[in-house]
PDB file of C-alpha atoms in Angstrom:
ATOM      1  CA  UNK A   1     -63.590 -17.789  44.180  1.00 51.00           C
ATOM      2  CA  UNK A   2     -67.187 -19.270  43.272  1.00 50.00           C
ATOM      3  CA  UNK A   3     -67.406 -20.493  39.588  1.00 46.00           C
ATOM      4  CA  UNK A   4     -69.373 -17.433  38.208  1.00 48.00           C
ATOM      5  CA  UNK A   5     -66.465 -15.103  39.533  1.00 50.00           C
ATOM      6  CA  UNK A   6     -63.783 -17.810  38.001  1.00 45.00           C
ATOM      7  CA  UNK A   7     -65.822 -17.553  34.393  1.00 43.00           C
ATOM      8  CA  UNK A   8     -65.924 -13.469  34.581  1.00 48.00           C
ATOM      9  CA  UNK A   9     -62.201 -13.704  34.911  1.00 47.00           C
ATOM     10  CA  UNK A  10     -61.396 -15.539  32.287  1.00 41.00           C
ATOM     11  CA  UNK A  11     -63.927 -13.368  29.845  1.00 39.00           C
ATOM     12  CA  UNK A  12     -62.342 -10.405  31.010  1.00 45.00           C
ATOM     13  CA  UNK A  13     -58.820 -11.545  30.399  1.00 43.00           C
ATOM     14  CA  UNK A  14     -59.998 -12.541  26.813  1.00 45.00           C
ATOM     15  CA  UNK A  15     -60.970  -9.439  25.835  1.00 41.00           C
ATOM     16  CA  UNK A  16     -58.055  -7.463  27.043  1.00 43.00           C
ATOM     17  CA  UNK A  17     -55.779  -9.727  24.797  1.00 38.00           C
ATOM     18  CA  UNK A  18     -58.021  -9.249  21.790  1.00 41.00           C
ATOM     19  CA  UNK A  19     -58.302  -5.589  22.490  1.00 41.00           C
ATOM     20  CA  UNK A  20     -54.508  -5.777  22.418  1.00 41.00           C
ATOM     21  CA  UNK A  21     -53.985  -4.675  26.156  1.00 41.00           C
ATOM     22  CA  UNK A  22     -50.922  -7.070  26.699  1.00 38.00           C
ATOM     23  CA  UNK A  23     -49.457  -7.744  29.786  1.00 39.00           C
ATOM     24  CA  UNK A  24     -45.756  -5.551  30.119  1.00 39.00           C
ATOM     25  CA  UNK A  25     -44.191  -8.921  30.003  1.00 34.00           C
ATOM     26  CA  UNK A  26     -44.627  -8.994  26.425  1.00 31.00           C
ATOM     27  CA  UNK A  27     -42.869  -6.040  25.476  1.00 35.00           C
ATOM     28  CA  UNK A  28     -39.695  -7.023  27.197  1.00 34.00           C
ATOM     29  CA  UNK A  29     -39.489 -10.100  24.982  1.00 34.00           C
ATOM     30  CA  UNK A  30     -39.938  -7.775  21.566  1.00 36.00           C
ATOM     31  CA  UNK A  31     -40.256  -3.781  21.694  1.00 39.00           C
ATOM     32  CA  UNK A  32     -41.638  -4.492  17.919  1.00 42.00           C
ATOM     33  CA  UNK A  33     -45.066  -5.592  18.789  1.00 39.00           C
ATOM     34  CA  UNK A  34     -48.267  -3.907  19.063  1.00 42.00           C
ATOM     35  CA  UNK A  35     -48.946  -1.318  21.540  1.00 44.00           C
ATOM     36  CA  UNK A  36     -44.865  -0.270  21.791  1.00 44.00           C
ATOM     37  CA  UNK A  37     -43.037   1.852  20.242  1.00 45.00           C
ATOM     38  CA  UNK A  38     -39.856   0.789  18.443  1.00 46.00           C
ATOM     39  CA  UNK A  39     -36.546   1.346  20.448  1.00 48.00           C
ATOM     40  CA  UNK A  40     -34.657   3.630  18.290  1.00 48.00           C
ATOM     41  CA  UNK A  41     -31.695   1.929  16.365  1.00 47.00           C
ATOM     42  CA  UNK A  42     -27.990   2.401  17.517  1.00 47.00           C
ATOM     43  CA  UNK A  43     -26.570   4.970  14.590  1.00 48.00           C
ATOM     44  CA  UNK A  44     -23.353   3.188  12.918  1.00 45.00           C
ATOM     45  CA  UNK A  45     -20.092   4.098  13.552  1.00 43.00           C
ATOM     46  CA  UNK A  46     -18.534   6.028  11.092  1.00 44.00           C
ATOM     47  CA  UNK A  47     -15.327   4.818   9.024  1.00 39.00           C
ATOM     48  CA  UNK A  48     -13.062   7.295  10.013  1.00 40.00           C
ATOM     49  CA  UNK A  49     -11.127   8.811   6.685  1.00 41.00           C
ATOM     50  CA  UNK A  50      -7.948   7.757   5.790  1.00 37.00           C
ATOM     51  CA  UNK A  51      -4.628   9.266   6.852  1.00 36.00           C
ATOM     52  CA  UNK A  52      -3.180  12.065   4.480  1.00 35.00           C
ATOM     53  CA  UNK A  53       0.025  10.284   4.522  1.00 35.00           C
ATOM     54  CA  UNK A  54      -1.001   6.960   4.012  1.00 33.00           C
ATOM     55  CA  UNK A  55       0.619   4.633   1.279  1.00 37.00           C
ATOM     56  CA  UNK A  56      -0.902   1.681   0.270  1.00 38.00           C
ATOM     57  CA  UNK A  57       1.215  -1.144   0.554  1.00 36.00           C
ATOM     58  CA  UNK A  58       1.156  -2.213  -2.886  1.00 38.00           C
ATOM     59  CA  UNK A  59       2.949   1.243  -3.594  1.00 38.00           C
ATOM     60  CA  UNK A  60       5.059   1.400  -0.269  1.00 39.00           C
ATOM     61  CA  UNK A  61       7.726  -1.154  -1.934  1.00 44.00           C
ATOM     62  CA  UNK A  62       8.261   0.945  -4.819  1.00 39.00           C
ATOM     63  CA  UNK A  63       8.119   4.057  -2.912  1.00 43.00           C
ATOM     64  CA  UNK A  64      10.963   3.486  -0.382  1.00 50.00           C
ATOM     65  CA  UNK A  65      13.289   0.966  -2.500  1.00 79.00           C
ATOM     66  CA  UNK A  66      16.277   3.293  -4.541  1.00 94.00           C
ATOM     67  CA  UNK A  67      15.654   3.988  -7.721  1.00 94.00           C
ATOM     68  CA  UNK A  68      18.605   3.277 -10.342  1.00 95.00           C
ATOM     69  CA  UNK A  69      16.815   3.989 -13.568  1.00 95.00           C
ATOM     70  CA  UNK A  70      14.570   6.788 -14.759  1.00 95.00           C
ATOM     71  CA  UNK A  71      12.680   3.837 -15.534  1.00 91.00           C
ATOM     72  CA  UNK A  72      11.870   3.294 -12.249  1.00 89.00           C
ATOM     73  CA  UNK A  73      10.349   7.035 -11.615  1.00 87.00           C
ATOM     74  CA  UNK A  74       6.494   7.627 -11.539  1.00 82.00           C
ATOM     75  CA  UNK A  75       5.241   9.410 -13.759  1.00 84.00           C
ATOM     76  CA  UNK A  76       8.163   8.203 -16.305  1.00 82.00           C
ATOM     77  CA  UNK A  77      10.795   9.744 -18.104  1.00 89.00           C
ATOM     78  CA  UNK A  78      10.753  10.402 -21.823  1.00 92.00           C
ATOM     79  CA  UNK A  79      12.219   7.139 -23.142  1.00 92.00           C
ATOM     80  CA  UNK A  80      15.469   8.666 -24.816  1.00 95.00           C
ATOM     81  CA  UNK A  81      16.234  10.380 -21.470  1.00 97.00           C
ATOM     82  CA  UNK A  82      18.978  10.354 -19.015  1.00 98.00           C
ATOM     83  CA  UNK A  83      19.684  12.483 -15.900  1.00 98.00           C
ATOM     84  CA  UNK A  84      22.958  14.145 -14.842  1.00 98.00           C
ATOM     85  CA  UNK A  85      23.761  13.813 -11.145  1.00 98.00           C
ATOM     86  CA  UNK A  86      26.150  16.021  -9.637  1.00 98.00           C
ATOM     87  CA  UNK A  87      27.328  14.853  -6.214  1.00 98.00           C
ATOM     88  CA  UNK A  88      29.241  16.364  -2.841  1.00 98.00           C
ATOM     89  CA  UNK A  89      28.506  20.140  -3.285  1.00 98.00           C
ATOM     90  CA  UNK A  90      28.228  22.887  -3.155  1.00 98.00           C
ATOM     91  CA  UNK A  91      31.794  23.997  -3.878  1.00 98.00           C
ATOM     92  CA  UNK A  92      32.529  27.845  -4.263  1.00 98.00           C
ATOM     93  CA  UNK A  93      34.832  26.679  -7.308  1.00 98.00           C
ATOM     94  CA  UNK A  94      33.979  23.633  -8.696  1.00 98.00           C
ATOM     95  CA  UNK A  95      30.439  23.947  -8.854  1.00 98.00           C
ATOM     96  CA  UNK A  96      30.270  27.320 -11.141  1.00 98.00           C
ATOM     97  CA  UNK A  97      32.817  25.735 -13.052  1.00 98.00           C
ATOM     98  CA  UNK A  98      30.197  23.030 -13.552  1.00 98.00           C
ATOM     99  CA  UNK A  99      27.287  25.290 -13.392  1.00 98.00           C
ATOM    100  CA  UNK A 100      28.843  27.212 -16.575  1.00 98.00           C
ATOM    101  CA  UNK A 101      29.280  24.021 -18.800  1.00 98.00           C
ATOM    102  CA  UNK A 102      25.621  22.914 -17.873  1.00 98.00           C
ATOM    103  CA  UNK A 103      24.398  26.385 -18.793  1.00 98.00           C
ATOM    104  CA  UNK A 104      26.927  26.080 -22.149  1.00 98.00           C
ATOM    105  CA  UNK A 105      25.128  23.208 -23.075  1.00 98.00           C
ATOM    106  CA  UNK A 106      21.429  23.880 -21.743  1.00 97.00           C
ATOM    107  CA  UNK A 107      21.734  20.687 -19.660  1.00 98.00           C
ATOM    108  CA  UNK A 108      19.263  20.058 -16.613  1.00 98.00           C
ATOM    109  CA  UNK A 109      20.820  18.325 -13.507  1.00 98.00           C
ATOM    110  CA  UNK A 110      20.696  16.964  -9.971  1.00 98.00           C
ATOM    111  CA  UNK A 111      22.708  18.409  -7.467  1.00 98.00           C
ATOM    112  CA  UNK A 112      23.021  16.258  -4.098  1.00 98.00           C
ATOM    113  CA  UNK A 113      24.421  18.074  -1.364  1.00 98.00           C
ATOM    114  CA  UNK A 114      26.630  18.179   1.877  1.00 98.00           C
ATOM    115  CA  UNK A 115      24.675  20.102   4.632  1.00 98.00           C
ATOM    116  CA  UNK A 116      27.259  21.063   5.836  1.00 98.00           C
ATOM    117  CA  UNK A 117      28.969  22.640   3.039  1.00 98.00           C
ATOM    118  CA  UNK A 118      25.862  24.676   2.175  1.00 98.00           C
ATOM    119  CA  UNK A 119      25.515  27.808   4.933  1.00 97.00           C
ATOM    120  CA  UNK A 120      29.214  28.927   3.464  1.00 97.00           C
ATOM    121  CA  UNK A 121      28.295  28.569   0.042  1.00 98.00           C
ATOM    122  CA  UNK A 122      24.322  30.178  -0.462  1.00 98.00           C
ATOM    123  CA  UNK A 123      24.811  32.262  -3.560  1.00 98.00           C
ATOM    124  CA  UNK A 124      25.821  28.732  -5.326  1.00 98.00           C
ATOM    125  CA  UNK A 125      23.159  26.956  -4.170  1.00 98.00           C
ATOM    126  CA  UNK A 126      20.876  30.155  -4.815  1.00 98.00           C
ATOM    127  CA  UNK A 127      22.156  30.235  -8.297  1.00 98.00           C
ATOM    128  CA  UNK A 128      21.334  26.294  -8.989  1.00 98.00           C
ATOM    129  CA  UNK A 129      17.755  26.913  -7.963  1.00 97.00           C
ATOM    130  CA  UNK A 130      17.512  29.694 -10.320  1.00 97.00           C
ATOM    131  CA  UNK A 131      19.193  27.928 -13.237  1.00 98.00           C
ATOM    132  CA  UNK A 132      16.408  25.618 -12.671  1.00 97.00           C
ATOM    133  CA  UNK A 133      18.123  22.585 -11.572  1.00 98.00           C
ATOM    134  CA  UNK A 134      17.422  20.145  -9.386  1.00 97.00           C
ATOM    135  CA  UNK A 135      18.601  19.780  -5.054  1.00 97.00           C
ATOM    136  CA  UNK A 136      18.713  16.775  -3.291  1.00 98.00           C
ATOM    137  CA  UNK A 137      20.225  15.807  -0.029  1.00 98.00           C
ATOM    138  CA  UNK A 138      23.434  13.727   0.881  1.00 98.00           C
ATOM    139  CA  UNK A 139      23.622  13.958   4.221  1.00 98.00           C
ATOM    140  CA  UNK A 140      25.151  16.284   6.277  1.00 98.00           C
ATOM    141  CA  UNK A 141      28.599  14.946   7.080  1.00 98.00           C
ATOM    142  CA  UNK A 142      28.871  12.305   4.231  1.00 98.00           C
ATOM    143  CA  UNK A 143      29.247   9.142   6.468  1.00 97.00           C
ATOM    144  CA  UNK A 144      30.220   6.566   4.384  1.00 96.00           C
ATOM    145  CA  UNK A 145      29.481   3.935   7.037  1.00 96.00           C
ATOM    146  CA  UNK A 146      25.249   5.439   7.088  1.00 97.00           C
ATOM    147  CA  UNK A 147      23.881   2.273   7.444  1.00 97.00           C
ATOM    148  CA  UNK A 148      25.845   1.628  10.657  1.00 97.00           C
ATOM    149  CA  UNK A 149      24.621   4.934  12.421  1.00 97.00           C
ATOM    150  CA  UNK A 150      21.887   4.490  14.758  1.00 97.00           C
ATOM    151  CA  UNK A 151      18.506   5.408  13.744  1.00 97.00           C
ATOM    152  CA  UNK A 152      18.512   8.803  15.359  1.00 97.00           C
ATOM    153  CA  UNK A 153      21.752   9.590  13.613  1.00 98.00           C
ATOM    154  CA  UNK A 154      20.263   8.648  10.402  1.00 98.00           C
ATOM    155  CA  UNK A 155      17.906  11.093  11.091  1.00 98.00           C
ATOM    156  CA  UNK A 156      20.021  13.753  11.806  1.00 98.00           C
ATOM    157  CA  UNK A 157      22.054  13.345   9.125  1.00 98.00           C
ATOM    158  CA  UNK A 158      18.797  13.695   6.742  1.00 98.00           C
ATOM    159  CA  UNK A 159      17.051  16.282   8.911  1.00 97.00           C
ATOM    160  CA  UNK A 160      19.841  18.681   9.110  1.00 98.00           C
ATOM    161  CA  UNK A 161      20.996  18.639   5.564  1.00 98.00           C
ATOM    162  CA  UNK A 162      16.773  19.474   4.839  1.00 96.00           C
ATOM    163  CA  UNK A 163      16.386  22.408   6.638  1.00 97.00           C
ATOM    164  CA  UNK A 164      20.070  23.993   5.964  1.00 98.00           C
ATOM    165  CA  UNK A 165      18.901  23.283   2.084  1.00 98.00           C
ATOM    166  CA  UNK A 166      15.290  24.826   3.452  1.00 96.00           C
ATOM    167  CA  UNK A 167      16.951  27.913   4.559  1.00 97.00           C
ATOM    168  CA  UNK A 168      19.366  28.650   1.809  1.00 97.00           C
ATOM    169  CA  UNK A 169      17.024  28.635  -1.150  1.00 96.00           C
ATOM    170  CA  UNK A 170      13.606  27.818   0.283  1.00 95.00           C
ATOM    171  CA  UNK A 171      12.988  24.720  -1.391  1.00 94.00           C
ATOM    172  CA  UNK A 172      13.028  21.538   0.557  1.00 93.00           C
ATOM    173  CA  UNK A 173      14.778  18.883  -1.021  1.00 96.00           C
ATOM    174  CA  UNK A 174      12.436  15.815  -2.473  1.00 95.00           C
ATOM    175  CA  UNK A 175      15.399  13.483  -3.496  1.00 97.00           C
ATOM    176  CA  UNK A 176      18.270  11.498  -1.041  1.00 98.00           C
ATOM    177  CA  UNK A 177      20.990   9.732  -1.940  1.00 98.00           C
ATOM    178  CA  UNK A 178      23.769   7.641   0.558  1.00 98.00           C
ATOM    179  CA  UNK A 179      27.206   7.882   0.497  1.00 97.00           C
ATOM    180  CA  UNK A 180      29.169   5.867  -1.581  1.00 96.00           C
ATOM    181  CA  UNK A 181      25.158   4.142  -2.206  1.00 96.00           C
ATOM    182  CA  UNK A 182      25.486   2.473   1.018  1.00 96.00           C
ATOM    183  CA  UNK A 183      21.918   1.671   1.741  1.00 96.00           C
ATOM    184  CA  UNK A 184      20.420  -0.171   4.177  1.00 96.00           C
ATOM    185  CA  UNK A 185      16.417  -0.657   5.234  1.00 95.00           C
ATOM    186  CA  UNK A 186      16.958   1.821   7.534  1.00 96.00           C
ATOM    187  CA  UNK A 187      17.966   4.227   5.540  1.00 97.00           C
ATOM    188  CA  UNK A 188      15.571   4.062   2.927  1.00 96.00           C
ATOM    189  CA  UNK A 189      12.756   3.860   5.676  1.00 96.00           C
ATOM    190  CA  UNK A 190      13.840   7.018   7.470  1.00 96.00           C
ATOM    191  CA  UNK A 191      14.101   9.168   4.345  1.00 97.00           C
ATOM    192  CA  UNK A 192      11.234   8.026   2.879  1.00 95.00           C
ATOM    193  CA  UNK A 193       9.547   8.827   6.634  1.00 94.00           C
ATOM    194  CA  UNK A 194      10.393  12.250   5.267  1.00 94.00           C
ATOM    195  CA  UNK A 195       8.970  11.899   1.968  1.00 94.00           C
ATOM    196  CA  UNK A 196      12.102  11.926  -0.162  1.00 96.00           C
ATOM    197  CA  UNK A 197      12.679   9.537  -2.902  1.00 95.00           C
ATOM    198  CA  UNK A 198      16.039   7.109  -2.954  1.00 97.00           C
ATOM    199  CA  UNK A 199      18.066   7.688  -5.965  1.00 97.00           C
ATOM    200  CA  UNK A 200      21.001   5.501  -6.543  1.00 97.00           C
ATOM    201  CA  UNK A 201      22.471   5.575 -10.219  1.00 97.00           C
ATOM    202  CA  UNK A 202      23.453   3.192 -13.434  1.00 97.00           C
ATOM    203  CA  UNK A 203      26.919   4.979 -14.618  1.00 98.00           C
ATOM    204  CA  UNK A 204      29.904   5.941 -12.448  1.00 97.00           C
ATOM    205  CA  UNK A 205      32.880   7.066 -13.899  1.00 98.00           C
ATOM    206  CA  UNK A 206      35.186   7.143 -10.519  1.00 97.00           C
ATOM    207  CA  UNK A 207      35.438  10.262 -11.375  1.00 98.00           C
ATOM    208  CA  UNK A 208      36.066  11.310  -7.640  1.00 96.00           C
ATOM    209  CA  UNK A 209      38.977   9.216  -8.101  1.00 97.00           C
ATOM    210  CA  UNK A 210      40.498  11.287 -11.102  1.00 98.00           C
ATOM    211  CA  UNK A 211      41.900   8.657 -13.501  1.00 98.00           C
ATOM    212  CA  UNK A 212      41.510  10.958 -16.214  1.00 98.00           C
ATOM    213  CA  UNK A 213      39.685  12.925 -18.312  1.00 98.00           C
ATOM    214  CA  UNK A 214      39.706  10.187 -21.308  1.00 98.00           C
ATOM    215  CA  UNK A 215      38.130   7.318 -18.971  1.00 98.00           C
ATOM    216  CA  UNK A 216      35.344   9.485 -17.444  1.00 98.00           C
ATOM    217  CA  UNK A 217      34.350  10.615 -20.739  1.00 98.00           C
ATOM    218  CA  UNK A 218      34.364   6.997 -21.724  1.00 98.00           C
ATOM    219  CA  UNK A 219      32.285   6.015 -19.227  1.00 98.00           C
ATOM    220  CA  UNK A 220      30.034   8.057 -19.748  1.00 98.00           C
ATOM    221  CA  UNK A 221      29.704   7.645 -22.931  1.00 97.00           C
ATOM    222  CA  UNK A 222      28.478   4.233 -22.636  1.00 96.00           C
ATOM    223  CA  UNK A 223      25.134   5.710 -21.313  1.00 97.00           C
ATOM    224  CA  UNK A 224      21.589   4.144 -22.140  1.00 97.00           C
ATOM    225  CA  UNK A 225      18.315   5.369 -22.546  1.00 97.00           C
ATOM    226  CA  UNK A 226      16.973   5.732 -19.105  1.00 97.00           C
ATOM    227  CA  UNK A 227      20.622   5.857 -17.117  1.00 98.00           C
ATOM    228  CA  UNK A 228      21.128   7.834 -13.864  1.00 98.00           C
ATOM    229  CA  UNK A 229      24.365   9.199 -14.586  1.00 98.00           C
ATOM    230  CA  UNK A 230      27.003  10.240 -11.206  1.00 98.00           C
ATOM    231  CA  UNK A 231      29.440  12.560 -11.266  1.00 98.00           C
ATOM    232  CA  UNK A 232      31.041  15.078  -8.562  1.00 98.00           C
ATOM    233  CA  UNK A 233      31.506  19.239  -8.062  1.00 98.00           C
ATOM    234  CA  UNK A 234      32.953  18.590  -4.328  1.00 97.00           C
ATOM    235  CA  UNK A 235      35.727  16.334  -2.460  1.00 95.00           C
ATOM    236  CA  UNK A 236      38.383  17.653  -4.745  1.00 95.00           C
ATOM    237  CA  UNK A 237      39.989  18.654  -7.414  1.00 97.00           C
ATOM    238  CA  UNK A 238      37.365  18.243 -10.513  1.00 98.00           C
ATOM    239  CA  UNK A 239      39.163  19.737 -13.211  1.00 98.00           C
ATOM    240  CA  UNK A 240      39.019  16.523 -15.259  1.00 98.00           C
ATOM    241  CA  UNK A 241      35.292  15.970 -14.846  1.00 98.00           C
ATOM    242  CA  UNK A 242      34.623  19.542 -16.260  1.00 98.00           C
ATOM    243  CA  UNK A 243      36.753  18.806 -18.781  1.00 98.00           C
ATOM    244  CA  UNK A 244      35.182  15.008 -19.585  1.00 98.00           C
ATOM    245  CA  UNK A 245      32.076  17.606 -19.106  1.00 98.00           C
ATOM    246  CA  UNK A 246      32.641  19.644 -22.361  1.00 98.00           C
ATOM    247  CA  UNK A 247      33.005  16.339 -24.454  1.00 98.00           C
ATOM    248  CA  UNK A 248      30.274  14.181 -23.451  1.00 98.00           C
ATOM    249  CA  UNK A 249      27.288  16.134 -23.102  1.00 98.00           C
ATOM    250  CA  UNK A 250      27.226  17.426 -26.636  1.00 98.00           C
ATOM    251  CA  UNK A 251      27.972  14.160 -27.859  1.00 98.00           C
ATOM    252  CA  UNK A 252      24.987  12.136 -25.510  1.00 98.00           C
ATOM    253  CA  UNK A 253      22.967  15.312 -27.412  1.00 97.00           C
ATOM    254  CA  UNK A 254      23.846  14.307 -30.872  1.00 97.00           C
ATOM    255  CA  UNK A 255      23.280  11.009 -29.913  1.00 96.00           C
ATOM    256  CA  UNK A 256      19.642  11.804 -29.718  1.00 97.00           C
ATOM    257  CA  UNK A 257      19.599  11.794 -25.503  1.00 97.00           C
ATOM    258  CA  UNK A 258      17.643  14.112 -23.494  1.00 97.00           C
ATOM    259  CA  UNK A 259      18.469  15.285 -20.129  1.00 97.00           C
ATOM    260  CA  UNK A 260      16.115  15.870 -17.179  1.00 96.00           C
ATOM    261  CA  UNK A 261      16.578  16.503 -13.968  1.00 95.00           C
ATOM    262  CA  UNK A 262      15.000  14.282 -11.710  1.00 92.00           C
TER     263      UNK A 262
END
């Protein structure tokens, strides 16, 4: 090349920069300068919403450990209130022996029942529901030794006892409570798994142990603002916990308690 082609060259190449023809190099080094369009911009990824059944784990604590006070409920209790728990039923004598003094009395209660106890014994359980008290599960066979089951015994226990409640009064049960209160991680874990709330209690009177009307109605007397109260329609003869019955819930009444079922 002669030095007047050489000069044209460079001239020409001058002007196609300043005219902003730019060599294809460029634009793989920055698709944001002239003469390129803009590569379009990834959209972000969405935040997916958060599971229906998820519990924050600030609340998870609260929400699987057993309760032992009204205190401890969400929303709270009224402060002068205590709750009647009934436990071991349904019985197709003792509890509408029981039923009939809580009706007497207009008293609210919990009744935690045997699975296996309710199939035989419907129209009891039918007539709780109606009288507007409470159902919660106890297992199906009562195991006293719960926390020693394996997990899928645990289960099974709390599963079956649901749906026999399920199918004898079409409400499912929202409240569990162990044997004997034998708890364990475990336990609390699986029933909270299926929603239900631990309830444990603050005054037992042995009653299952029948040492007498007198001493379960002192027991129970001793009740405070905010006590889960246990007591029992099933496992035997519970003549003298109707009869420690009649005395102490008019006198918790006149003491200025309230009863709710939980």
């Amino acid at each position: 090349m002669d030095r007047r082609q050489l000069l044209s060259t460079i001239v020409a190449a001058g002007l196609g920069v300043a005219a902003g023809v730019v060599p294809d190099v460029w634009h793989s080094v920055s698709g944001n300068l002239p003469g390129k369009p803009s590569e379009p911009m990834a959209a972000p990824t969405p935040t997916p919403p958060p599971d229906p059944g998820y519990v924050p784990a600030d609340q998870l604590k609260a929400a699987v450990n057993p309760i032992k006070s009204l205190r401890d409920l969400t929303p709270a209790a009224p402060p002068n209130a205590v709750a009647l728990t009934i436990d071991d039923g349904p019985h197709p004598y003792w509890t509408p022996m029981v039923l009939d003094v809580l009706a007497e009395f207009e008293i609210p209660a919990t009744f935690n029942m045997i699975g296996e106890q309710v199939p035989e014994n419907t129209q009891v359980v039918q007539r709780i529901v109606a009288a507007g008290h409470q159902i919660a599960n106890h297992t199906m066979t009562h195991p006293l030794n719960l926390p020693n089951l394996s997990a899928q015994e645990i289960e099974r226990e709390i599963t079956e006892t649901h749906d026999r409640i399920a199918q004898a009064c079409s409400v499912a049960p929202r409240f569990f409570r162990a044997p004997g209160g034998a708890w364990s991680q475990q336990v609390v874990d699986i029933a909270a798994a299926h929603k239900m709330i631990c309830v444990h209690w603050g005054v037992d009177p042995r009653d299952w142990a029948r040492p007498g009307a007198a001493q379960i109605t002192g027991a129970l007397q001793q009740a405070q603002a905010g006590d889960i109260l246990l007591i029992h329609d099933g496992g035997g003869d519970r003549a003298q916990t109707v009869e420690a019955l009649r005395t102490v819930l008019p006198t918790l009444k006149q003491r200025g308690f309230s009863f709710v079922a939980l």
